[in-house]
Coordinates of C-alpha atoms in Angstrom, one line a residue:
M1016 CA -167.1 -86.5 -18.6
T1017 CA -163.7 -88.3 -18.3
R1018 CA -160.6 -87.7 -20.3
T1019 CA -158.3 -90.6 -21.2
R1020 CA -154.8 -90.4 -22.6
I1021 CA -153.3 -93.3 -24.6
R1022 CA -149.7 -93.7 -23.8
C1023 CA -146.8 -94.2 -26.2
C1024 CA -148.4 -96.2 -28.9
V1025 CA -147.2 -95.2 -32.4
Q1026 CA -144.1 -94.5 -34.3
N1027 CA -144.2 -92.0 -37.1
C1028 CA -141.7 -92.3 -40.0
C1029 CA -141.5 -89.2 -42.2
D1030 CA -138.8 -90.0 -44.8
R1031 CA -138.0 -87.3 -47.2
S1032 CA -135.2 -89.0 -48.9
G1033 CA -136.4 -88.1 -52.3
A1034 CA -136.2 -84.4 -51.5
G1035 CA -132.6 -84.7 -50.5
Q1036 CA -131.1 -86.1 -53.6
A1037 CA -127.8 -84.5 -54.5
P1038 CA -127.7 -82.2 -57.6
A1039 CA -125.9 -83.4 -60.7
H1040 CA -123.5 -80.5 -61.2
P1041 CA -120.2 -81.0 -59.3
F1042 CA -120.3 -77.5 -57.7
K1043 CA -123.9 -77.9 -56.6
R1044 CA -123.1 -81.4 -55.3
W1045 CA -120.3 -79.8 -53.2
L1046 CA -122.4 -76.8 -52.1
F1047 CA -125.5 -78.8 -51.1
A1048 CA -123.7 -81.8 -49.7
G1049 CA -125.6 -82.8 -46.6
L1050 CA -129.1 -82.6 -48.0
E1051 CA -129.3 -86.3 -47.7
V1052 CA -127.9 -86.2 -44.1
K1053 CA -129.9 -84.6 -41.4
G1054 CA -128.2 -82.4 -38.8
T1055 CA -125.2 -80.1 -38.7
Q1056 CA -121.8 -80.8 -37.3
G1057 CA -121.0 -78.5 -34.4
P1058 CA -121.3 -78.0 -30.7
H1059 CA -125.0 -77.1 -31.2
T1060 CA -125.8 -80.0 -33.5
E1061 CA -129.1 -81.8 -33.5
E1062 CA -127.4 -85.1 -34.1
K1063 CA -126.9 -87.5 -31.2
E1064 CA -123.6 -86.4 -29.7
I1065 CA -121.2 -88.3 -27.4
E1066 CA -121.8 -87.1 -23.9
H1067 CA -119.0 -85.7 -21.8
P1068 CA -118.5 -84.7 -18.1
W1069 CA -120.1 -81.4 -17.3
W1070 CA -116.8 -79.6 -16.7
K1071 CA -115.6 -80.4 -20.2
V1072 CA -118.8 -79.1 -21.7
M1073 CA -118.3 -76.0 -19.5
C1074 CA -115.0 -75.4 -21.3
L1075 CA -116.9 -75.6 -24.7
T1076 CA -119.2 -72.9 -23.3
G1077 CA -116.3 -71.1 -21.9
V1078 CA -114.6 -70.3 -25.2
D1079 CA -117.4 -67.7 -25.6
Y1080 CA -118.0 -66.8 -21.9
F1081 CA -114.4 -66.8 -20.6
S1082 CA -113.0 -65.1 -23.7
T1083 CA -114.8 -61.9 -22.7
L1084 CA -112.0 -61.4 -20.2
G1085 CA -109.9 -60.4 -23.2
Y1086 CA -111.9 -57.2 -23.9
Q1087 CA -114.5 -56.7 -21.1
P1088 CA -112.2 -54.8 -18.6
G1089 CA -111.3 -52.2 -21.3
I1090 CA -114.9 -51.7 -22.4
A1091 CA -115.9 -51.4 -18.7
F1092 CA -113.4 -48.6 -18.1
L1093 CA -114.5 -46.7 -21.2
A1094 CA -118.1 -47.0 -20.0
A1095 CA -117.7 -46.2 -16.3
G1096 CA -114.2 -44.8 -15.8
A1097 CA -113.0 -45.0 -12.2
L1098 CA -116.4 -46.4 -11.3
S1099 CA -115.9 -49.5 -13.4
P1100 CA -115.0 -51.8 -10.4
M1101 CA -118.2 -50.8 -8.6
A1102 CA -120.3 -51.2 -11.8
T1103 CA -118.6 -54.6 -12.4
L1104 CA -119.5 -55.6 -8.8
V1105 CA -123.2 -54.8 -9.6
L1106 CA -122.8 -57.1 -12.7
V1107 CA -121.3 -59.9 -10.6
I1108 CA -124.3 -59.6 -8.2
L1109 CA -126.7 -59.8 -11.1
T1110 CA -124.9 -62.8 -12.5
L1111 CA -125.0 -64.8 -9.3
F1112 CA -128.4 -63.8 -8.0
G1113 CA -130.2 -63.0 -11.3
A1114 CA -128.9 -64.7 -14.4
L1115 CA -127.8 -67.9 -12.7
P1116 CA -131.2 -68.7 -11.0
I1117 CA -133.0 -67.9 -14.3
Y1118 CA -130.9 -70.3 -16.4
R1119 CA -131.0 -73.0 -13.7
H1120 CA -134.7 -73.0 -14.1
V1121 CA -134.4 -72.9 -17.9
A1122 CA -132.2 -76.0 -17.8
T1123 CA -134.7 -77.7 -15.6
E1124 CA -137.6 -76.9 -17.9
S1125 CA -135.9 -77.6 -21.2
P1126 CA -133.3 -80.3 -20.8
H1127 CA -133.3 -81.2 -24.5
E1128 CA -131.4 -78.3 -26.0
E1129 CA -134.6 -76.2 -26.4
G1130 CA -133.6 -73.1 -24.3
S1131 CA -135.6 -70.1 -23.3
I1132 CA -136.8 -69.3 -26.8
A1133 CA -138.6 -72.6 -27.0
M1134 CA -140.0 -72.1 -23.5
L1135 CA -141.6 -68.8 -24.7
E1136 CA -142.8 -70.5 -27.8
H1137 CA -144.7 -73.0 -25.7
L1138 CA -145.9 -70.6 -23.1
L1139 CA -147.4 -68.2 -25.7
T1140 CA -150.2 -69.5 -27.9
W1141 CA -150.3 -70.3 -31.6
W1142 CA -148.6 -67.6 -33.8
N1143 CA -148.0 -65.2 -31.0
G1144 CA -145.4 -67.6 -29.7
K1145 CA -144.0 -68.3 -33.2
L1146 CA -143.6 -64.6 -34.1
F1147 CA -142.1 -63.8 -30.8
A1148 CA -139.7 -66.7 -31.3
L1149 CA -138.7 -65.4 -34.7
T1150 CA -138.0 -62.0 -33.2
L1151 CA -135.8 -63.5 -30.6
L1152 CA -134.0 -65.5 -33.3
G1153 CA -133.1 -62.2 -34.9
F1154 CA -131.5 -61.0 -31.7
A1155 CA -129.8 -64.5 -31.2
S1156 CA -128.4 -64.1 -34.7
T1157 CA -127.1 -60.6 -33.8
D1158 CA -125.5 -62.1 -30.7
F1159 CA -123.8 -64.9 -32.6
M1160 CA -122.7 -62.7 -35.5
I1161 CA -121.2 -60.0 -33.3
T1162 CA -119.5 -62.7 -31.3
I1163 CA -117.7 -63.7 -34.4
T1164 CA -116.7 -60.3 -35.6
L1165 CA -116.0 -58.8 -32.1
S1166 CA -113.9 -61.8 -31.1
A1167 CA -112.0 -61.7 -34.4
A1168 CA -111.5 -57.9 -34.0
N1169 CA -110.2 -58.3 -30.5
A1170 CA -107.9 -61.1 -31.6
S1171 CA -106.4 -58.9 -34.3
A1172 CA -105.9 -56.1 -31.6
H1173 CA -103.8 -58.5 -29.5
L1174 CA -101.9 -59.5 -32.6
I1175 CA -101.2 -56.0 -33.9
R1176 CA -100.1 -54.6 -30.5
N1177 CA -97.8 -57.4 -29.7
P1178 CA -94.2 -56.0 -29.7
F1179 CA -93.0 -58.9 -31.9
A1180 CA -95.6 -58.3 -34.6
P1181 CA -94.3 -57.1 -37.9
R1182 CA -94.5 -53.3 -38.3
F1183 CA -96.7 -53.5 -41.4
F1184 CA -99.5 -55.0 -39.2
Q1185 CA -100.0 -51.5 -37.8
G1186 CA -103.3 -50.0 -39.0
Q1187 CA -104.3 -53.2 -40.7
A1188 CA -107.0 -54.2 -38.2
V1189 CA -109.7 -54.6 -40.8
P1190 CA -107.9 -56.9 -43.2
I1191 CA -106.5 -59.0 -40.4
T1192 CA -110.0 -59.4 -38.9
L1193 CA -111.4 -60.3 -42.3
F1194 CA -108.6 -62.9 -42.6
L1195 CA -109.6 -64.4 -39.2
V1196 CA -113.3 -64.4 -40.0
G1197 CA -112.8 -66.1 -43.4
P1198 CA -111.4 -69.5 -42.3
L1199 CA -114.0 -70.1 -39.6
G1200 CA -116.2 -72.2 -41.9
A1201 CA -113.5 -74.8 -42.5
V1202 CA -113.5 -75.8 -38.8
F1203 CA -117.1 -77.2 -38.7
L1204 CA -117.4 -78.1 -42.4
K1205 CA -114.8 -80.7 -41.6
G1206 CA -116.4 -81.6 -38.3
F1207 CA -116.4 -80.7 -34.6
K1208 CA -115.5 -84.2 -33.2
E1209 CA -112.5 -82.7 -31.4
A1210 CA -114.2 -79.6 -30.2
I1211 CA -114.4 -80.7 -26.6
G1212 CA -110.7 -81.5 -26.4
I1213 CA -109.7 -78.3 -28.1
A1214 CA -111.9 -76.3 -25.8
V1215 CA -110.6 -77.9 -22.6
T1216 CA -107.0 -77.2 -23.7
L1217 CA -107.7 -73.6 -24.7
V1218 CA -109.8 -72.7 -21.6
S1219 CA -107.4 -74.3 -19.2
A1220 CA -104.4 -72.5 -20.6
Y1221 CA -106.3 -69.2 -20.9
L1222 CA -107.6 -69.3 -17.3
A1223 CA -104.2 -70.3 -15.9
L1224 CA -102.5 -67.4 -17.6
N1225 CA -105.2 -65.0 -16.5
L1226 CA -104.8 -66.3 -12.9
I1227 CA -101.1 -65.5 -13.0
V1228 CA -101.8 -62.0 -14.3
V1229 CA -104.4 -61.4 -11.6
I1230 CA -102.1 -62.6 -8.8
I1231 CA -99.3 -60.5 -10.0
G1232 CA -101.6 -57.5 -10.2
L1233 CA -102.8 -58.0 -6.6
E1234 CA -99.2 -58.2 -5.5
R1235 CA -98.5 -54.9 -7.2
I1236 CA -101.4 -53.2 -5.5
A1237 CA -100.3 -54.6 -2.2
A1238 CA -96.8 -53.4 -2.7
H1239 CA -97.9 -50.0 -3.9
P1240 CA -100.9 -49.1 -1.7
H1241 CA -100.9 -45.5 -3.0
V1242 CA -102.6 -46.6 -6.2
F1243 CA -105.6 -47.7 -4.1
A1244 CA -105.5 -44.4 -2.2
D1245 CA -105.3 -42.4 -5.5
W1246 CA -108.2 -44.3 -6.9
K1247 CA -110.3 -43.7 -3.8
A1248 CA -109.5 -40.0 -3.9
A1249 CA -110.5 -39.8 -7.5
L1250 CA -113.8 -41.5 -6.8
F1251 CA -114.8 -39.1 -4.0
S1252 CA -113.6 -36.1 -6.0
A1253 CA -115.7 -37.0 -9.0
N1254 CA -118.8 -38.4 -7.2
G1255 CA -119.0 -36.9 -3.7
S1256 CA -120.5 -39.6 -1.6
P1257 CA -120.7 -43.4 -1.5
L1258 CA -124.4 -43.3 -2.1
A1259 CA -123.9 -41.3 -5.3
M1260 CA -121.3 -43.8 -6.4
I1261 CA -123.7 -46.7 -5.8
G1262 CA -126.5 -44.9 -7.7
L1263 CA -124.3 -44.0 -10.6
S1264 CA -122.9 -47.6 -10.7
L1265 CA -126.5 -48.9 -11.0
L1266 CA -127.0 -46.6 -14.0
L1267 CA -123.8 -47.5 -15.6
F1268 CA -123.7 -51.3 -15.3
P1269 CA -125.9 -51.9 -18.3
K1270 CA -123.0 -50.8 -20.4
L1271 CA -121.0 -53.7 -19.0
A1272 CA -123.7 -56.3 -19.7
L1273 CA -121.7 -58.1 -22.5
G1274 CA -120.0 -59.8 -19.5
L1275 CA -123.2 -61.8 -19.1
S1276 CA -122.7 -63.8 -22.2
G1277 CA -122.5 -67.6 -22.0
F1278 CA -125.7 -68.6 -20.1
E1279 CA -127.8 -69.3 -23.2
T1280 CA -125.0 -71.2 -24.8
G1281 CA -124.5 -73.3 -21.7
V1282 CA -128.2 -74.4 -21.7
S1283 CA -128.1 -75.1 -25.5
M1284 CA -125.2 -77.5 -24.9
M1285 CA -127.1 -79.7 -22.4
P1286 CA -127.3 -82.7 -24.9
L1287 CA -123.5 -82.9 -24.6
V1288 CA -123.6 -83.2 -20.8
K1289 CA -123.4 -86.7 -19.4
G1290 CA -126.2 -87.5 -17.0
A1291 CA -126.8 -90.3 -14.5
A1292 CA -127.3 -93.9 -15.3
D1293 CA -130.9 -93.9 -14.1
D1294 CA -132.0 -90.7 -16.1
Q1295 CA -135.4 -90.7 -17.6
E1296 CA -135.7 -89.6 -21.2
L1297 CA -138.3 -86.9 -20.5
R1298 CA -136.9 -85.6 -17.2
P1299 CA -133.1 -86.6 -17.1
A1300 CA -132.5 -85.5 -13.5
G1301 CA -128.8 -86.3 -13.6
K1302 CA -128.2 -84.3 -16.8
I1303 CA -130.2 -81.4 -15.3
R1304 CA -128.2 -81.5 -12.1
H1305 CA -124.8 -81.6 -13.9
T1306 CA -125.9 -78.7 -16.1
H1307 CA -126.6 -76.8 -12.9
Y1308 CA -123.0 -77.5 -11.8
L1309 CA -121.8 -76.2 -15.2
L1310 CA -123.8 -73.0 -15.0
F1311 CA -122.8 -72.3 -11.4
T1312 CA -119.1 -73.0 -11.9
A1313 CA -118.9 -70.9 -15.0
A1314 CA -120.6 -68.0 -13.3
L1315 CA -118.4 -68.4 -10.2
I1316 CA -115.2 -68.4 -12.2
M1317 CA -116.2 -65.2 -14.1
S1318 CA -117.2 -63.6 -10.8
L1319 CA -113.9 -64.5 -9.1
F1320 CA -111.9 -63.0 -12.0
F1321 CA -112.8 -59.5 -10.8
T1322 CA -110.2 -57.9 -13.1
A1323 CA -111.8 -54.5 -13.3
L1324 CA -110.3 -53.5 -10.0
I1325 CA -106.8 -54.5 -11.0
T1326 CA -106.9 -52.9 -14.5
T1327 CA -108.5 -49.7 -13.2
L1328 CA -105.9 -49.2 -10.4
L1329 CA -102.8 -50.3 -12.4
I1330 CA -103.4 -48.9 -15.9
R1331 CA -103.3 -45.1 -16.6
T1332 CA -106.4 -43.6 -18.0
D1333 CA -105.0 -42.6 -21.4
A1334 CA -104.0 -46.1 -22.1
F1335 CA -107.7 -47.1 -22.3
R1336 CA -108.6 -44.5 -24.9
A1337 CA -110.6 -45.6 -27.9
S1338 CA -109.5 -44.9 -31.5
G1339 CA -110.5 -41.4 -32.6
A1340 CA -112.6 -40.4 -35.6
N1341 CA -109.7 -38.4 -37.0
G1342 CA -107.5 -41.5 -37.2
E1343 CA -106.0 -41.2 -33.7
P1344 CA -104.8 -44.7 -32.7
A1345 CA -106.4 -46.5 -29.7
G1346 CA -104.5 -46.7 -26.4
P1347 CA -102.2 -49.6 -25.8
A1348 CA -104.6 -51.1 -23.2
N1349 CA -107.8 -50.6 -25.3
G1350 CA -109.5 -54.0 -25.8
R1351 CA -106.6 -55.8 -24.1
A1352 CA -106.2 -54.6 -20.6
L1353 CA -105.0 -57.8 -19.1
A1354 CA -102.6 -58.4 -21.9
Y1355 CA -101.2 -54.9 -21.3
L1356 CA -100.5 -55.8 -17.7
A1357 CA -99.0 -59.2 -18.7
H1358 CA -96.4 -57.4 -20.9
Q1359 CA -95.8 -54.7 -18.4
F1360 CA -95.2 -56.8 -15.3
L1361 CA -94.1 -60.2 -16.7
G1362 CA -92.2 -59.3 -19.8
D1363 CA -92.8 -59.5 -23.5
G1364 CA -92.1 -63.3 -23.6
F1365 CA -94.9 -64.1 -21.1
G1366 CA -97.1 -61.4 -22.7
T1367 CA -96.7 -63.0 -26.1
V1368 CA -97.7 -66.3 -24.8
Y1369 CA -100.8 -64.6 -23.2
D1370 CA -101.5 -62.9 -26.5
L1371 CA -101.4 -66.2 -28.4
S1372 CA -103.7 -67.9 -25.9
T1373 CA -106.1 -65.0 -26.1
I1374 CA -106.1 -65.0 -29.9
A1375 CA -106.7 -68.8 -30.0
I1376 CA -109.7 -68.7 -27.6
L1377 CA -111.2 -65.7 -29.3
W1378 CA -111.0 -67.3 -32.7
F1379 CA -112.5 -70.6 -31.4
A1380 CA -115.3 -68.6 -29.7
G1381 CA -116.1 -67.3 -33.2
A1382 CA -116.1 -70.9 -34.6
S1383 CA -118.5 -72.0 -31.9
A1384 CA -120.8 -69.0 -32.6
M1385 CA -120.8 -69.9 -36.3
A1386 CA -121.9 -73.4 -35.5
G1387 CA -124.7 -71.9 -33.3
L1388 CA -125.9 -69.8 -36.2
L1389 CA -126.1 -72.9 -38.5
N1390 CA -128.3 -74.7 -36.0
I1391 CA -130.6 -71.7 -35.3
V1392 CA -132.2 -72.3 -38.7
Q1393 CA -132.4 -76.1 -38.4
R1394 CA -133.7 -76.1 -34.8
Y1395 CA -136.6 -73.7 -35.2
L1396 CA -137.6 -72.8 -38.7
P1397 CA -138.3 -76.3 -40.1
R1398 CA -140.8 -76.9 -37.3
Y1399 CA -142.7 -73.8 -38.5
G1400 CA -142.5 -74.9 -42.1
M1401 CA -140.4 -71.7 -42.7
A1402 CA -137.1 -73.0 -44.0
P1403 CA -136.4 -74.0 -47.6
E1404 CA -135.0 -77.4 -48.3
W1405 CA -131.5 -76.2 -49.0
T1406 CA -131.0 -74.9 -45.5
R1407 CA -130.4 -78.5 -44.3
A1408 CA -127.1 -78.2 -46.1
S1409 CA -124.5 -76.3 -44.0
R1410 CA -122.3 -74.9 -46.8
P1411 CA -124.8 -72.4 -48.3
L1412 CA -125.4 -71.1 -44.7
V1413 CA -121.7 -70.9 -44.0
L1414 CA -121.2 -68.7 -47.1
I1415 CA -124.1 -66.4 -46.2
Y1416 CA -123.0 -66.0 -42.6
T1417 CA -119.3 -65.4 -43.6
A1418 CA -120.5 -62.7 -46.0
I1419 CA -122.5 -61.1 -43.2
G1420 CA -119.4 -61.3 -41.0
F1421 CA -117.3 -59.5 -43.6
A1422 CA -120.0 -56.8 -43.9
L1423 CA -120.1 -56.2 -40.2
T1424 CA -116.4 -56.1 -40.0
L1425 CA -116.3 -53.4 -42.7
I1426 CA -119.2 -51.5 -41.1
F1427 CA -117.7 -51.4 -37.6
R1428 CA -114.1 -51.0 -39.0
A1429 CA -113.0 -54.0 -36.8
D1430 CA -113.5 -51.7 -33.7
V1431 CA -114.1 -53.7 -30.5
D1432 CA -115.6 -50.7 -28.7
A1433 CA -118.1 -49.9 -31.5
Q1434 CA -119.4 -53.5 -31.5
G1435 CA -119.8 -53.7 -27.7
G1436 CA -123.3 -52.1 -27.8
A1437 CA -124.6 -54.4 -30.5
Y1438 CA -123.2 -57.5 -28.7
A1439 CA -124.7 -56.4 -25.3
T1440 CA -128.1 -55.8 -26.9
G1441 CA -128.2 -59.3 -28.4
V1442 CA -127.1 -60.8 -25.0
L1443 CA -129.6 -58.8 -23.0
V1444 CA -132.6 -59.4 -25.2
L1445 CA -132.1 -63.1 -24.9
M1446 CA -131.6 -62.9 -21.1
A1447 CA -134.6 -60.7 -20.7
S1448 CA -136.7 -63.1 -22.7
A1449 CA -135.4 -66.0 -20.6
A1450 CA -136.4 -64.1 -17.4
V1451 CA -139.9 -63.5 -18.9
A1452 CA -140.2 -67.2 -19.8
V1453 CA -139.1 -68.4 -16.3
T1454 CA -141.5 -65.9 -14.6
L1455 CA -144.5 -67.1 -16.7
S1456 CA -143.6 -70.7 -16.1
V1457 CA -143.3 -70.2 -12.3
W1458 CA -146.6 -68.3 -12.2
R1459 CA -148.4 -71.0 -14.2
G1460 CA -147.0 -73.5 -11.7
A1461 CA -148.8 -71.6 -8.9
R1462 CA -145.6 -70.6 -7.0
P1463 CA -146.2 -66.9 -6.3
V1464 CA -143.2 -66.3 -4.0
K1465 CA -140.8 -67.5 -6.6
G1466 CA -142.8 -65.8 -9.3
I1467 CA -142.4 -62.4 -7.5
C1468 CA -138.6 -63.0 -7.1
F1469 CA -138.2 -63.9 -10.8
G1470 CA -140.5 -61.0 -11.7
L1471 CA -138.1 -58.6 -10.0
V1472 CA -135.1 -60.1 -11.8
T1473 CA -137.1 -59.7 -15.1
L1474 CA -137.6 -56.0 -14.4
V1475 CA -133.9 -55.6 -13.9
F1476 CA -133.1 -57.3 -17.2
V1477 CA -135.8 -55.4 -19.1
Y1478 CA -134.5 -52.1 -17.6
T1479 CA -130.9 -53.0 -18.5
T1480 CA -132.0 -53.9 -22.0
L1481 CA -133.9 -50.7 -22.6
V1482 CA -131.0 -48.6 -21.2
N1483 CA -128.6 -50.3 -23.5
V1484 CA -130.9 -49.9 -26.5
V1485 CA -131.4 -46.2 -25.9
E1486 CA -127.8 -45.4 -25.3
R1487 CA -126.3 -47.7 -28.0
P1488 CA -128.9 -48.3 -30.7
D1489 CA -126.5 -50.2 -33.0
G1490 CA -127.6 -53.4 -31.4
L1491 CA -131.3 -52.7 -32.1
K1492 CA -130.5 -51.8 -35.7
N1493 CA -128.5 -55.0 -36.2
G1494 CA -131.2 -57.0 -34.5
G1495 CA -133.8 -55.3 -36.7
F1496 CA -131.9 -56.3 -39.8
F1497 CA -131.8 -60.0 -38.8
I1498 CA -135.4 -60.0 -37.6
A1499 CA -136.6 -58.5 -40.9
A1500 CA -134.4 -61.0 -42.9
I1501 CA -135.6 -64.0 -40.9
V1502 CA -139.3 -63.0 -40.9
L1503 CA -139.3 -62.1 -44.6
S1504 CA -137.4 -65.3 -45.7
S1505 CA -139.6 -67.4 -43.4
L1506 CA -142.8 -66.1 -44.9
V1507 CA -141.6 -66.5 -48.4
S1508 CA -140.5 -70.1 -47.6
R1509 CA -143.8 -70.8 -45.8
L1510 CA -145.7 -69.8 -48.9
W1511 CA -143.3 -71.8 -51.1
R1512 CA -143.5 -74.9 -49.0
T1513 CA -147.3 -75.1 -49.2
T1514 CA -146.6 -76.8 -52.6
E1515 CA -144.3 -79.4 -51.1
L1516 CA -145.2 -82.9 -50.0
R1517 CA -143.4 -83.1 -46.6
V1518 CA -145.0 -86.2 -45.0
E1519 CA -145.1 -89.3 -47.1
K1520 CA -146.5 -91.8 -44.7
I1521 CA -147.3 -92.6 -41.0
T1522 CA -146.9 -96.1 -39.9
L1523 CA -149.0 -97.1 -36.9
D1524 CA -148.6 -100.1 -34.6
S1525 CA -151.6 -102.3 -33.7
E1526 CA -152.6 -100.4 -30.5
A1527 CA -152.4 -97.1 -32.3
Q1528 CA -154.4 -98.4 -35.2
R1529 CA -157.1 -99.7 -32.9
F1530 CA -157.3 -96.3 -31.3
I1531 CA -157.6 -94.5 -34.6
N1532 CA -160.3 -96.9 -35.8
E1533 CA -162.3 -96.3 -32.6
M1534 CA -162.1 -92.5 -33.2
D1535 CA -162.7 -92.8 -36.9
A1536 CA -165.9 -94.7 -36.2
Q1537 CA -167.3 -91.8 -34.2
G1538 CA -167.1 -89.4 -37.1
E1539 CA -164.5 -86.8 -38.3
L1540 CA -160.9 -87.6 -37.1
R1541 CA -158.9 -84.5 -36.0
I1542 CA -155.1 -84.8 -35.7
I1543 CA -153.3 -82.0 -33.9
A1544 CA -149.5 -81.7 -34.4
N1545 CA -147.8 -81.0 -31.1
Q1546 CA -144.3 -81.0 -29.6
P1547 CA -144.6 -82.5 -26.1
R1548 CA -142.6 -81.2 -23.2
R1549 CA -143.7 -82.7 -19.9
C1550 CA -146.3 -85.1 -21.4
D1551 CA -148.6 -84.7 -18.4
N1552 CA -152.3 -84.2 -18.2
A1553 CA -152.0 -80.5 -17.5
E1554 CA -149.9 -79.9 -20.7
Y1555 CA -152.3 -81.8 -22.9
S1556 CA -155.4 -80.2 -21.3
R1557 CA -153.9 -76.7 -22.0
R1558 CA -153.0 -77.6 -25.5
E1559 CA -156.4 -79.1 -26.2
Q1560 CA -158.1 -76.0 -24.9
E1561 CA -156.0 -73.8 -27.2
Q1562 CA -156.6 -75.9 -30.3
R1563 CA -160.4 -76.1 -29.7
E1564 CA -160.5 -72.3 -29.3
D1565 CA -158.3 -71.5 -32.2
N1566 CA -159.9 -74.0 -34.6
N1567 CA -163.5 -74.0 -33.3
I1568 CA -163.5 -77.7 -32.5
P1569 CA -166.7 -78.6 -30.5
S1570 CA -166.0 -80.0 -27.1
N1571 CA -167.8 -83.3 -27.8
E1572 CA -165.6 -84.1 -30.8
P1573 CA -162.5 -86.3 -30.1
I1574 CA -159.0 -85.2 -31.1
V1575 CA -155.7 -87.0 -31.2
F1576 CA -152.2 -85.5 -30.7
L1577 CA -149.4 -86.4 -33.1
P1578 CA -146.2 -85.2 -31.4
Y1579 CA -143.2 -84.2 -33.5
P1580 CA -139.6 -84.5 -32.3
S1581 CA -137.0 -81.9 -31.7
T1582 CA -134.2 -84.3 -33.0
L1583 CA -133.6 -86.1 -36.2
V1584 CA -132.0 -89.5 -36.3
S1585 CA -130.6 -91.0 -39.5
G1586 CA -133.1 -89.0 -41.6
I1587 CA -136.1 -90.4 -39.8
H1588 CA -138.5 -88.6 -37.4
R1589 CA -138.9 -90.8 -34.4
T1590 CA -142.0 -89.8 -32.5
R1591 CA -144.8 -91.3 -30.4
M1592 CA -148.5 -90.6 -30.5
F1593 CA -150.6 -89.7 -27.5
G1594 CA -154.3 -89.6 -27.8
Q1595 CA -156.8 -87.5 -25.9
K1596 CA -160.5 -88.4 -26.0
E1597 CA -163.8 -87.1 -24.7
L1598 CA -165.9 -90.0 -23.3

């Protein structure tokens, strides 16, 4: 028995223009503007974007990743105290030898903006994969939403504690944060055409200012060696032996895991990365290689900015204190350790410039996260038939997410430390799922040595996630809320959409029509919807076996695959049909 696959022989046009007609009422026309236009403006858009050099796209990723320098050192000290440099070192090792290899593999396997969630969706069969993907979307929503509120809260902290800020700003963290969250929608409602240029400017300025602070900090430590001696004495006094310090650092580093953010965003921005001239559509080697450069350089930059040592040695302990339940104000270095050093060592003028740069990059990180939230719905749920028609318009989603951002700000009282656990949980769940996806992919590729290595990394991420969830359950609660909201709304939408006509016609070329006629003459014609990845025999054989088992299709009956796309171009689904036939 021989299996034959027909190659690239049909184009499918599914035009739903009738469903996207604008409402008559002026407010509804404004609210639902975009129903007639597929895609969403933003760095995560599904529309065809202009490609850019990888280092520029890295800056767009960096508004989220690099901006964690604004608050990560302070959160690290609150979590690990004097051990924070050692715990941060563990985090650096995990970044370079754990997260980086994982996401390099994700970029290789999903070069078309699919990411680790889509990898798991394809590796797991039928509704197991879809339900798991919906769960991960809940945690992804947590990650993006907390990115918005935490970044805005930290930006307000830098503003309030600046010595030139008006006195009435004191104690007004919540209204200032709400003010910063509110205007985010205007950025991408108007369009993200200048996002790359803005990101390059913000990231370049921010990293340059941080480099100056780090160099000055190292000079201070070199000029006052007693601070290192005092820190070393405090470490041995509290922990006894180096072995005990290492063990405690391994236990504490999960609390610092928010410093791992940025990898999933980096992979999701692959469509913006310029590839090579000879790239193939299915396996764009140049785009994959340049994305590897992006991920490596971003991870290396964050690892070299080893700021925990400088802030721990040069800032007194009480300056890191969190705000008390009885209204006690937070310490001057809480949530802004590097800004504190910038003011202390370089003066209030330079410190103010640093504050403004930090506020700008944190605010833009929130805008990028909002765009990511919009595209979560449009990237996955329509493919499951689980999104109502109005979700193709960005404005209703913007209003919903902004309202959720307001609610989270009020719930957490714009407290950076309180949101750290929820943020870390969202990041870690996504990274653990990526590690699982890569491990399964490598094992299926019959590469046991790499499978064992990735399996060990997976265990580390799963352990880190569980520890973070147990110690800081806020993230799980927030994730559970988003999961419940996504699953419930998706199921309701799924039932509602069974009454809709979603495919009006399929136009076949002559070769495809001949193939269909041949199969139709043999009896019942079975068409299987499929989103292709590698388009090789192994993928179609596996997919065929799954469909025959799930739908009880006899092995002697032919089937045909009708792939559907991951992108929408000018309101038309552009796909190709592959056939698979038992002879």
